[in-house]
Every structure is written in C-alpha cells, then in structure tokens.
PDB file of C-alpha atoms in Angstrom:
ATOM      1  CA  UNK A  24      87.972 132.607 101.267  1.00  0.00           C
ATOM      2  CA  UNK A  25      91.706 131.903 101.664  1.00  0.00           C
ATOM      3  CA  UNK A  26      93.591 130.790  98.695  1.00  0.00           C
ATOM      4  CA  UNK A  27      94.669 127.901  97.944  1.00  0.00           C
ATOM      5  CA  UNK A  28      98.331 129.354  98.323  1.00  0.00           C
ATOM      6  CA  UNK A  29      97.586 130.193 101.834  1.00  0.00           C
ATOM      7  CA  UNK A  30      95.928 127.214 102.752  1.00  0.00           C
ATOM      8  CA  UNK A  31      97.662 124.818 101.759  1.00  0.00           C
ATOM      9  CA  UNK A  32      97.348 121.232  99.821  1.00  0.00           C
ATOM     10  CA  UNK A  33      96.304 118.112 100.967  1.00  0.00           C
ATOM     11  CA  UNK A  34      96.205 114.229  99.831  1.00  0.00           C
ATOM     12  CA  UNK A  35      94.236 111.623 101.340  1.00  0.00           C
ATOM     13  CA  UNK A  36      94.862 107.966 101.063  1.00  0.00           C
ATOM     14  CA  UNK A  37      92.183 105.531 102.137  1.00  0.00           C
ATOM     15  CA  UNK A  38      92.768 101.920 103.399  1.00  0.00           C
ATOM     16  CA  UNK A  39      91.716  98.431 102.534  1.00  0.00           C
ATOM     17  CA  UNK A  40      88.023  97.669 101.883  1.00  0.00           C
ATOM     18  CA  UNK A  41      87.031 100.987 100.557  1.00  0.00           C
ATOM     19  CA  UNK A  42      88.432 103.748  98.156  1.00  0.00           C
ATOM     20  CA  UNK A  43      89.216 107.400  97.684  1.00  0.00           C
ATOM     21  CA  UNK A  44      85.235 108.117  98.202  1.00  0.00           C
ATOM     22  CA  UNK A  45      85.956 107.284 102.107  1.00  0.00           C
ATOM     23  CA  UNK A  46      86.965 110.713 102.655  1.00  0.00           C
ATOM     24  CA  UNK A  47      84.014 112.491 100.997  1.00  0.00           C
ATOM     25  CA  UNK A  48      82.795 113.490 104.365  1.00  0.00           C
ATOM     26  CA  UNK A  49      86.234 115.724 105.068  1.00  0.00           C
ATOM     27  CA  UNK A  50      87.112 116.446 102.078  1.00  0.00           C
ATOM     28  CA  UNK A  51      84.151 119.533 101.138  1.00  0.00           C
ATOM     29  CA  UNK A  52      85.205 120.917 105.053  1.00  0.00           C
ATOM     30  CA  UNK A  53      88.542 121.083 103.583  1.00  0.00           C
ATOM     31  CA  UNK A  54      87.515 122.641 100.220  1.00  0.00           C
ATOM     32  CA  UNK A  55      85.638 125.344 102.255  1.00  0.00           C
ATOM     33  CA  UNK A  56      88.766 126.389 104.552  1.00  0.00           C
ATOM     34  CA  UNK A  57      90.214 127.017 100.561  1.00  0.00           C
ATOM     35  CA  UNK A  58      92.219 123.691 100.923  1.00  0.00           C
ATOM     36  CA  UNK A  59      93.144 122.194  98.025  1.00  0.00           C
ATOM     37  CA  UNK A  60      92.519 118.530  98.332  1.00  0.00           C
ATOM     38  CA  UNK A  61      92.792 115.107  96.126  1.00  0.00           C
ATOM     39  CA  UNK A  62      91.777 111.930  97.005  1.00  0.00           C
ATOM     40  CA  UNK A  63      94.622 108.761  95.851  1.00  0.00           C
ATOM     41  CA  UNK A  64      92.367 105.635  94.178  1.00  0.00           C
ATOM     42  CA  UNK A  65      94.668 102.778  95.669  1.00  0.00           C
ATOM     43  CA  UNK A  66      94.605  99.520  93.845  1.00  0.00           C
ATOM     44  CA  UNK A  67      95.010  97.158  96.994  1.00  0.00           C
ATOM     45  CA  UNK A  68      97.037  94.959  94.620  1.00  0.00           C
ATOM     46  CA  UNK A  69     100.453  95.526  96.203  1.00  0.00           C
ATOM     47  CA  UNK A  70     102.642  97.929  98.854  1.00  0.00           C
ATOM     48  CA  UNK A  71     104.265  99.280  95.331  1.00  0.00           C
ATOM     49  CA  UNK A  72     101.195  99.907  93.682  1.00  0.00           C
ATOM     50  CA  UNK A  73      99.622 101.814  96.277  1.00  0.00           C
ATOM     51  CA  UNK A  74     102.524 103.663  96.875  1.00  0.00           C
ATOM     52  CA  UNK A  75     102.884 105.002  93.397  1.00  0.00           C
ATOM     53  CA  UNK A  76      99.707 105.811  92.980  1.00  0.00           C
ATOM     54  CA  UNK A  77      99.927 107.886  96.316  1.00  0.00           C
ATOM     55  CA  UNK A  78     103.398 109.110  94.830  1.00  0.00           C
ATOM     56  CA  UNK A  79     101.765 110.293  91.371  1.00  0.00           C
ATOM     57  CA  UNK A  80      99.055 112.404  93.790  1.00  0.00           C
ATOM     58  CA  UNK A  81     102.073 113.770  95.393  1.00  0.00           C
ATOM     59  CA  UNK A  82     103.654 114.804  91.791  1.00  0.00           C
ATOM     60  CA  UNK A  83     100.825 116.734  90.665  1.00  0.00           C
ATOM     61  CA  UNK A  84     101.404 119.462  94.119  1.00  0.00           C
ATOM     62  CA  UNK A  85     103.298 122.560  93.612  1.00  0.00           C
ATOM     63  CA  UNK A  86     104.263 123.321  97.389  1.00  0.00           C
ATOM     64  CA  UNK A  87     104.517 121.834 100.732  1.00  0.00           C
ATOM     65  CA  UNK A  88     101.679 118.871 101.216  1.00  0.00           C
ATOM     66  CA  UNK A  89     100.048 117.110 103.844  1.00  0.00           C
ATOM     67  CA  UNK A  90      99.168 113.538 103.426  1.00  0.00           C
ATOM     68  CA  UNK A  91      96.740 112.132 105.498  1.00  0.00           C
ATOM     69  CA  UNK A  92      95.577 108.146 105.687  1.00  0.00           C
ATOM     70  CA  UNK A  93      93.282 106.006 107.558  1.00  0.00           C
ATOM     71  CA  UNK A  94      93.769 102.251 107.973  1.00  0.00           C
ATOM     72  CA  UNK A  95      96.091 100.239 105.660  1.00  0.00           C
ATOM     73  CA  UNK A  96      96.860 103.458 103.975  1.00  0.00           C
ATOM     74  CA  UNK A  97      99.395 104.092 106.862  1.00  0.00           C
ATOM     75  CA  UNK A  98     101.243 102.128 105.758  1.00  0.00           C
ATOM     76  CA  UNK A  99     101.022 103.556 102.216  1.00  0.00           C
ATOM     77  CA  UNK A 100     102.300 106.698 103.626  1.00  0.00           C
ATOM     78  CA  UNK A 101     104.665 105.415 105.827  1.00  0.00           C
ATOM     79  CA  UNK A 102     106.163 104.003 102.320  1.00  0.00           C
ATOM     80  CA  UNK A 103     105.792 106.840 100.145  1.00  0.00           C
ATOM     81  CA  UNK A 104     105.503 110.232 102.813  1.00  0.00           C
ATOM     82  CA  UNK A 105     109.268 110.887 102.084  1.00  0.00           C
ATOM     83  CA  UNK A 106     108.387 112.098  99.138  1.00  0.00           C
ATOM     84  CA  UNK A 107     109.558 115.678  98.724  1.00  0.00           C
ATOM     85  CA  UNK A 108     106.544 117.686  98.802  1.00  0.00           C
ATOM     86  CA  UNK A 109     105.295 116.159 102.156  1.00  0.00           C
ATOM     87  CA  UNK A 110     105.074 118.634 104.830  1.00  0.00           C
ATOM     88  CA  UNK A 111     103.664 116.425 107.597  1.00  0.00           C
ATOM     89  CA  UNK A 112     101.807 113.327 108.405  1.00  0.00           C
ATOM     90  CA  UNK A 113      98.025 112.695 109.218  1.00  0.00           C
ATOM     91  CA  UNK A 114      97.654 108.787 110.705  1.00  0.00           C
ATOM     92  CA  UNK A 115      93.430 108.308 111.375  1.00  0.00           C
ATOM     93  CA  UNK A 116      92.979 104.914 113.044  1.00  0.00           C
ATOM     94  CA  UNK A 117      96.077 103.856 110.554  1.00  0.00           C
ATOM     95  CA  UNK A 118      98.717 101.217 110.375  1.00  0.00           C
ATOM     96  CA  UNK A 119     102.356 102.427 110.687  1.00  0.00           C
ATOM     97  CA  UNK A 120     105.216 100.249 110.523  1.00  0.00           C
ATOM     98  CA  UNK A 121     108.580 101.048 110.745  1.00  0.00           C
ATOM     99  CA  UNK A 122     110.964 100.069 107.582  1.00  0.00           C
ATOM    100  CA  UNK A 123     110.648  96.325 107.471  1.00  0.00           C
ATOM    101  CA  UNK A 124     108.758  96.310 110.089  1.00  0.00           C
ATOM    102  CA  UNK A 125     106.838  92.444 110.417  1.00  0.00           C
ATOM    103  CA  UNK A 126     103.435  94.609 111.041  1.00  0.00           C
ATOM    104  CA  UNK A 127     101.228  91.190 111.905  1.00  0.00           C
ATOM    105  CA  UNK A 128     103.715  90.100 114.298  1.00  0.00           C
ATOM    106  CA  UNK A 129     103.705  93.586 116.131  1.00  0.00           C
ATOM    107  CA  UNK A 130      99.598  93.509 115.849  1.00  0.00           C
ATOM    108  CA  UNK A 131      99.753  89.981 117.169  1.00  0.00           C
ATOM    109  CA  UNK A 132     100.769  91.380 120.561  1.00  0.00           C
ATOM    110  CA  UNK A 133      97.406  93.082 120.791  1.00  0.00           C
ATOM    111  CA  UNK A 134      93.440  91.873 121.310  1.00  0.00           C
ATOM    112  CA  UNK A 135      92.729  90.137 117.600  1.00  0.00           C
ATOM    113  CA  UNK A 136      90.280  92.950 116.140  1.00  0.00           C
ATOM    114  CA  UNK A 137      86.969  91.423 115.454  1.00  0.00           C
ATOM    115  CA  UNK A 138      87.138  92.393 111.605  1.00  0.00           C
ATOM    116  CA  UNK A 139      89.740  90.366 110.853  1.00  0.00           C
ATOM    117  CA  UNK A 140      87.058  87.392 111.178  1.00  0.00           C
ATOM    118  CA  UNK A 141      85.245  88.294 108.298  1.00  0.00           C
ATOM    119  CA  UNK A 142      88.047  88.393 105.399  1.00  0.00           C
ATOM    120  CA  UNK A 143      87.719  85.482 103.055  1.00  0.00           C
ATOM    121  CA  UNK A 144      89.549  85.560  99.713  1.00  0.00           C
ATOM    122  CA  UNK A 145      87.906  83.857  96.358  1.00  0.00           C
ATOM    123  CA  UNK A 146      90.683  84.011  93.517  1.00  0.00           C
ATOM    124  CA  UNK A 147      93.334  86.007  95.327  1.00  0.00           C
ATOM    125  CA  UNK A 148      91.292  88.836  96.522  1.00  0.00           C
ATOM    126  CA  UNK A 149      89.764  89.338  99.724  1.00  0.00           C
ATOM    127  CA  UNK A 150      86.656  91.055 100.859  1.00  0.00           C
ATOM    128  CA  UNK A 151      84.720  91.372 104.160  1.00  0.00           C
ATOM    129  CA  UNK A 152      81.905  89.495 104.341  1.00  0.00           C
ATOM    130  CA  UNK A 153      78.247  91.865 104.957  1.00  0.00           C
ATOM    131  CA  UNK A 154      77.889  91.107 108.645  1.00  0.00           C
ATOM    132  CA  UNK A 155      81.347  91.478 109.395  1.00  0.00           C
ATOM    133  CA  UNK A 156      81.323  94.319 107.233  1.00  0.00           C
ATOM    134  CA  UNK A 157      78.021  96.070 108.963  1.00  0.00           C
ATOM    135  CA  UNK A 158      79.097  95.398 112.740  1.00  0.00           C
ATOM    136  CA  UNK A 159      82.908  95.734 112.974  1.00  0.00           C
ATOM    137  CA  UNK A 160      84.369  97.661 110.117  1.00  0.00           C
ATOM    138  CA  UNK A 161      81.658 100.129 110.239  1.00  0.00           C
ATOM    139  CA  UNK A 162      80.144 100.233 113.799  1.00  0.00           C
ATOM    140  CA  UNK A 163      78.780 103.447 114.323  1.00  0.00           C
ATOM    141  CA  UNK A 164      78.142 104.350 110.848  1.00  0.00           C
ATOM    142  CA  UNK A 165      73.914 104.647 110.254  1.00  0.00           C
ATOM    143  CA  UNK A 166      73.197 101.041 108.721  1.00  0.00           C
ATOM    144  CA  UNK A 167      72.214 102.805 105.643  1.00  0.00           C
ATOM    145  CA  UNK A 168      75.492 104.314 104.846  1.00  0.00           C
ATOM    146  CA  UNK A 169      77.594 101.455 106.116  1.00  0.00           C
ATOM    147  CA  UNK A 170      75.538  99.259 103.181  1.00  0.00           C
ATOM    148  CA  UNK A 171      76.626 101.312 100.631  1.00  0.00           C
ATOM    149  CA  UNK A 172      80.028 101.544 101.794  1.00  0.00           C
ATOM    150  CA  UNK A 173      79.884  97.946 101.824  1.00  0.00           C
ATOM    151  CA  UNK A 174      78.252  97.402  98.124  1.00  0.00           C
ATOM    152  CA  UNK A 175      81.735  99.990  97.254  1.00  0.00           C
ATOM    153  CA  UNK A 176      84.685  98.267  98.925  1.00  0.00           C
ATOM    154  CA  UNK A 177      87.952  97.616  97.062  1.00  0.00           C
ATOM    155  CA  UNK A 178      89.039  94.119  97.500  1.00  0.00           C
ATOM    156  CA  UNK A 179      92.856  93.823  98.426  1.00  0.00           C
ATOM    157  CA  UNK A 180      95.350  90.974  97.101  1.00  0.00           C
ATOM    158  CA  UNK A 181      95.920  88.595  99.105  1.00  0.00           C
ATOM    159  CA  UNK A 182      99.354  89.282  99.404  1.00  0.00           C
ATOM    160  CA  UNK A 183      98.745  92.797 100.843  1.00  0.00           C
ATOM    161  CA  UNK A 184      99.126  92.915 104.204  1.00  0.00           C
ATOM    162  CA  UNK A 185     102.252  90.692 104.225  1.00  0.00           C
ATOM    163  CA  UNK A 186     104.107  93.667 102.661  1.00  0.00           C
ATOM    164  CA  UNK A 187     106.683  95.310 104.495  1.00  0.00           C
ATOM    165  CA  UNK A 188     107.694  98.696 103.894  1.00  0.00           C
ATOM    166  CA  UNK A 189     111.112 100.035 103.322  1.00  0.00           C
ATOM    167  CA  UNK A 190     110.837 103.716 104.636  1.00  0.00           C
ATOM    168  CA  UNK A 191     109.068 105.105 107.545  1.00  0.00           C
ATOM    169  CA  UNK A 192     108.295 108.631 107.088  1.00  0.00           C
ATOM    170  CA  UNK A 193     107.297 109.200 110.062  1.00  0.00           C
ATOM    171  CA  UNK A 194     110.655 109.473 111.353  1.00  0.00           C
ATOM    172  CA  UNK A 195     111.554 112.291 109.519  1.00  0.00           C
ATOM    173  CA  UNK A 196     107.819 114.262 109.191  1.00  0.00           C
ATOM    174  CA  UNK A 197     105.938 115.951 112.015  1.00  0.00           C
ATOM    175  CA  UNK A 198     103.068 113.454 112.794  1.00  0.00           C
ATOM    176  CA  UNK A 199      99.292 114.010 113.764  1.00  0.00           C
ATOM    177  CA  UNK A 200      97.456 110.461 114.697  1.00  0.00           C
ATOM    178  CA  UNK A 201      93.781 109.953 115.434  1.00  0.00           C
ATOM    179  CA  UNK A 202      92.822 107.010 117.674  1.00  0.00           C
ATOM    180  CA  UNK A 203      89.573 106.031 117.371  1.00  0.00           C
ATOM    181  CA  UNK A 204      88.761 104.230 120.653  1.00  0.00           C
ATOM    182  CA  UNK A 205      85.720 101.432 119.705  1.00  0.00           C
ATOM    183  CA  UNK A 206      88.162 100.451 116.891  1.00  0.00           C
ATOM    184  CA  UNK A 207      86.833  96.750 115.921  1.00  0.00           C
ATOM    185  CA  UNK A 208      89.251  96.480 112.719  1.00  0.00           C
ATOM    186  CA  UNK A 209      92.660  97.914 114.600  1.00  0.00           C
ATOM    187  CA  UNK A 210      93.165  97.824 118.693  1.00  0.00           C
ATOM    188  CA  UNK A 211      92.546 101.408 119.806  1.00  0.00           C
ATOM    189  CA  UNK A 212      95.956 100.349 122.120  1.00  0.00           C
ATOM    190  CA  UNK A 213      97.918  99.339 119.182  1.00  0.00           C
ATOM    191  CA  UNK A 214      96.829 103.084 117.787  1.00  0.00           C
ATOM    192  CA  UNK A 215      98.159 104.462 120.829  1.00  0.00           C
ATOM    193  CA  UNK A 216     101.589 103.100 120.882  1.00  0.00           C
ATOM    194  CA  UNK A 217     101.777 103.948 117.132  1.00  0.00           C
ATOM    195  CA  UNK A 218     100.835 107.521 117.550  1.00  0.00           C
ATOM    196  CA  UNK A 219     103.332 107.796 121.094  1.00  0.00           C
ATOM    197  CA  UNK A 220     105.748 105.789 118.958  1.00  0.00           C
ATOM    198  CA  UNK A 221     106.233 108.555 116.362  1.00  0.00           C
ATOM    199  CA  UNK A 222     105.925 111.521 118.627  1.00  0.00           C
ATOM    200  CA  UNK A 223     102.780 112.415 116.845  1.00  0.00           C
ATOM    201  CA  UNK A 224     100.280 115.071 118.214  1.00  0.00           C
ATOM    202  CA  UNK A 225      97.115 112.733 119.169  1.00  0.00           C
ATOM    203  CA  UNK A 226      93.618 112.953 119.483  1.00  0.00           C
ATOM    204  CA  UNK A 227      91.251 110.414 120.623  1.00  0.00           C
ATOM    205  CA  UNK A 228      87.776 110.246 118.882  1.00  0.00           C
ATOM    206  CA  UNK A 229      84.861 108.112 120.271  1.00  0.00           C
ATOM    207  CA  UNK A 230      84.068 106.588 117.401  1.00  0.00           C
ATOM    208  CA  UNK A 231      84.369 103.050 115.554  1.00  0.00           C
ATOM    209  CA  UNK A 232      87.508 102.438 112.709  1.00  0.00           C
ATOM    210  CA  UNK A 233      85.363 104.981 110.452  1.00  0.00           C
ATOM    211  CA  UNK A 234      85.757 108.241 112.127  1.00  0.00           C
ATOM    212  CA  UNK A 235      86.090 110.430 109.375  1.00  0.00           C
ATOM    213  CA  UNK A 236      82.618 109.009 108.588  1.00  0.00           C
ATOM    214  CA  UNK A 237      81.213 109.274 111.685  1.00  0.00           C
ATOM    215  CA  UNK A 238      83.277 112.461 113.161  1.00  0.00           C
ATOM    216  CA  UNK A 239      84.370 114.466 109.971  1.00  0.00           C
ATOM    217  CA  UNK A 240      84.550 117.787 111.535  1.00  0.00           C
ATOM    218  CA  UNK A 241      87.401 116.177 114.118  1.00  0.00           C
ATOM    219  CA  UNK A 242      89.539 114.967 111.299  1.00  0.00           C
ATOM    220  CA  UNK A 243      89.070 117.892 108.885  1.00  0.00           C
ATOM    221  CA  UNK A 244      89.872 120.232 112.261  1.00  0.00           C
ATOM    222  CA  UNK A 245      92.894 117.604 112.783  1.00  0.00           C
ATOM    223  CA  UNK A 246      94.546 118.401 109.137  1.00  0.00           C
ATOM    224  CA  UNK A 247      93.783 121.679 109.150  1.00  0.00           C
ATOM    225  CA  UNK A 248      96.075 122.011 112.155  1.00  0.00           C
ATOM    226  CA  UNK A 249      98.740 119.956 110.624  1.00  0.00           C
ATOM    227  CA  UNK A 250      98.507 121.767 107.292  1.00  0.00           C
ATOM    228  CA  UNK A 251      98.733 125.061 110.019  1.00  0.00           C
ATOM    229  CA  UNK A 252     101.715 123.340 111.703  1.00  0.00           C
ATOM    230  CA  UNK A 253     103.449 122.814 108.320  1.00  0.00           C
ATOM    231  CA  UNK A 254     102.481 126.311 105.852  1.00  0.00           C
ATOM    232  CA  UNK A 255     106.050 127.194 106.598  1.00  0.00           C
ATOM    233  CA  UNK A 256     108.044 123.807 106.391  1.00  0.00           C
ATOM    234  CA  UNK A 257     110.745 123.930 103.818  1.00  0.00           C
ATOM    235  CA  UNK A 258     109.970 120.469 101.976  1.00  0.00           C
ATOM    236  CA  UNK A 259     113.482 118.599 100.484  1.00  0.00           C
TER     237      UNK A 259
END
C-alpha cells in the first residue's frame, strides 16, 4: 500500500441536513488507495463557523490537500479553500458562489428544486421534514438508509443560506465538479454552469443529490484523480 506521503491527504466537508458521516461510503475507498482522509463536523450555525471548522481540518495537514464538498459545503470551501494547504477543489452536487455572490438570486434563475418544499424551521433551526426528506433529498438511496440518514441530519440556522461568502477559491485552485443529474435538492443545470463556470474537470453521475451514497466508487475515483492532478502542486 502507498503511503500516506505518496498519496496524498484529503478533507471532506458535508452540506446541510447531514454531517461528516455522509462521506462514510468514500471515505474507506480512500483509506485503501493509502489516502489519508478526515471528515470536517460543520455546525450549520453560520458561513464563519463552518468555515473554521473546515479551516482547523485544514491546520492539522502537513502537505498539499484536497478538499472535497457536497451541497452547502461548497460554499464552505469556496470560503475557506484558499487556505494554504489546499491543492485543489472537489465540488459533488455543491453550491459555489463567487465572493459576495447573492447565491438564492443566482439559484432563482433555475427550476425551484423540490427539496426546498420541505424545510420548516421551529426556534431558528431548520430541518427537512421525513417525506421531503425520503423522496427528494435522498432519491435513490435504499429507503432503509435514507431513514437513518434522516433520523442523523444536522439542522442549519436559519440564517445559513443567506450568507455570502467573501473568497472564491475556485478561482485560484484547479477544480473537479460532480453533477449529479436527478438532483431534486440543487438543479443538475445550475451544477453545470457552476462546474463550466470554474473551469472545473466534470463528471456527470446518474444519481439523485446523494451520489457519494449511491455512487461512491465515482467520487472516491473523482478525488483520487484530483489528489493525482495535485501530488506535485506547490501550495502558498
């Protein structure tokens, strides 16, 4: 098995309505290539918080880094991915604004996702309610699974998603994006023009918002070749 010198470090940052267990499905394909891989816990309290939670992950790396997100956590890593041990960017079925970007307003020009339905907020925090949950934010996930991943999902502030960020890393990493094309929760379009909009290197996976649930083995090949892309990238 490679080292974890040769190949390379990885940190994954999940989105709204779930937590750093999203990724468990990657992250052991990773581990066997000898990738060393850890998984941010975001708060979904703020932009800031998540971001320096993601930034405290980044700390703790001793060489060049690939961060990967799905969902909201784009634009986590849009915030925080000019951190100086980033190497490259991995966007799966992920926000990313630019800096100050009005990211509703862009998103309004799209088909309304079917998710977005089921948010109700008791106290300031939000959550997807079970059907919702069950037939838009994790169609094509075995009913079993998608009930526990509902019974686990983080609950964001109601504030969240009017945060704007003020960096876009993206402009200044090498991108890889993921579209996942029977997205209910983002518009598989909207993907598209974010992934052609930073130049990344795209895939497109035929799968709902969950594809690293559903197609693990296509993300974990899709950071491995970013994390290939990258091995030699001086960071700043």
């Amino acid at each position: 098995m490679a080292t974890e010198q040769q190949a390379g470090r990885v940190v994954m940052v999940h989105g709204a309505y779930a937590d750093g267990s999203s990724w468990a499905d990657v992250i052991p394909l990773l581990q066997q290539a000898g990738v060393s891989v850890m998984s941010v816990q975001n708060p979904l309290t703020s932009l800031a918080d998540d971001a320096a939670a993601t930034r405290r992950a980044l700390d703790l790396q001793d060489g060049p880094t690939v961060l990967v997100a799905h969902s909201w956590g784009g634009t986590v890593i849009s915030e925080a991915g000019d951190h100086p041990n980033v190497a490259g960017l991995v966007y799966v079925a992920a926000r990313a604004p630019d800096a100050g970007e009005d990211y509703a307003a862009l998103a309004g020009g799209y088909p309304k996702a079917p998710a977005s339905a089921g948010l109700t907020f008791t106290d300031g925090f939000g959550r997807l309610d079970e059907g919702t949950f069950l037939a838009h934010f994790a169609n094509g996930v075995p009913e079993e699974r998608a009930r526990v991943l509902y019974a686990a999902q983080g609950p964001i502030a109601e504030t969240l998603f009017a945060s704007r960020t003020t960096a876009a890393a993206w402009r200044t990493r090498p991108c890889w994006y993921a579209v996942s094309k029977q997205d209910h929760t983002i518009a598989p379009d909207l993907e598209r023009f974010l992934a052609d909009r930073m130049n990344a290197t795209t895939i497109e996976v035929d799968a709902g918002h969950l594809s690293m649930i559903t197609h693990p083995r296509v993300i974990a090949d899709l950071v491995m070749e970013a994390i290939r892309a990258t091995a030699d990238r001086p960071t700043a």
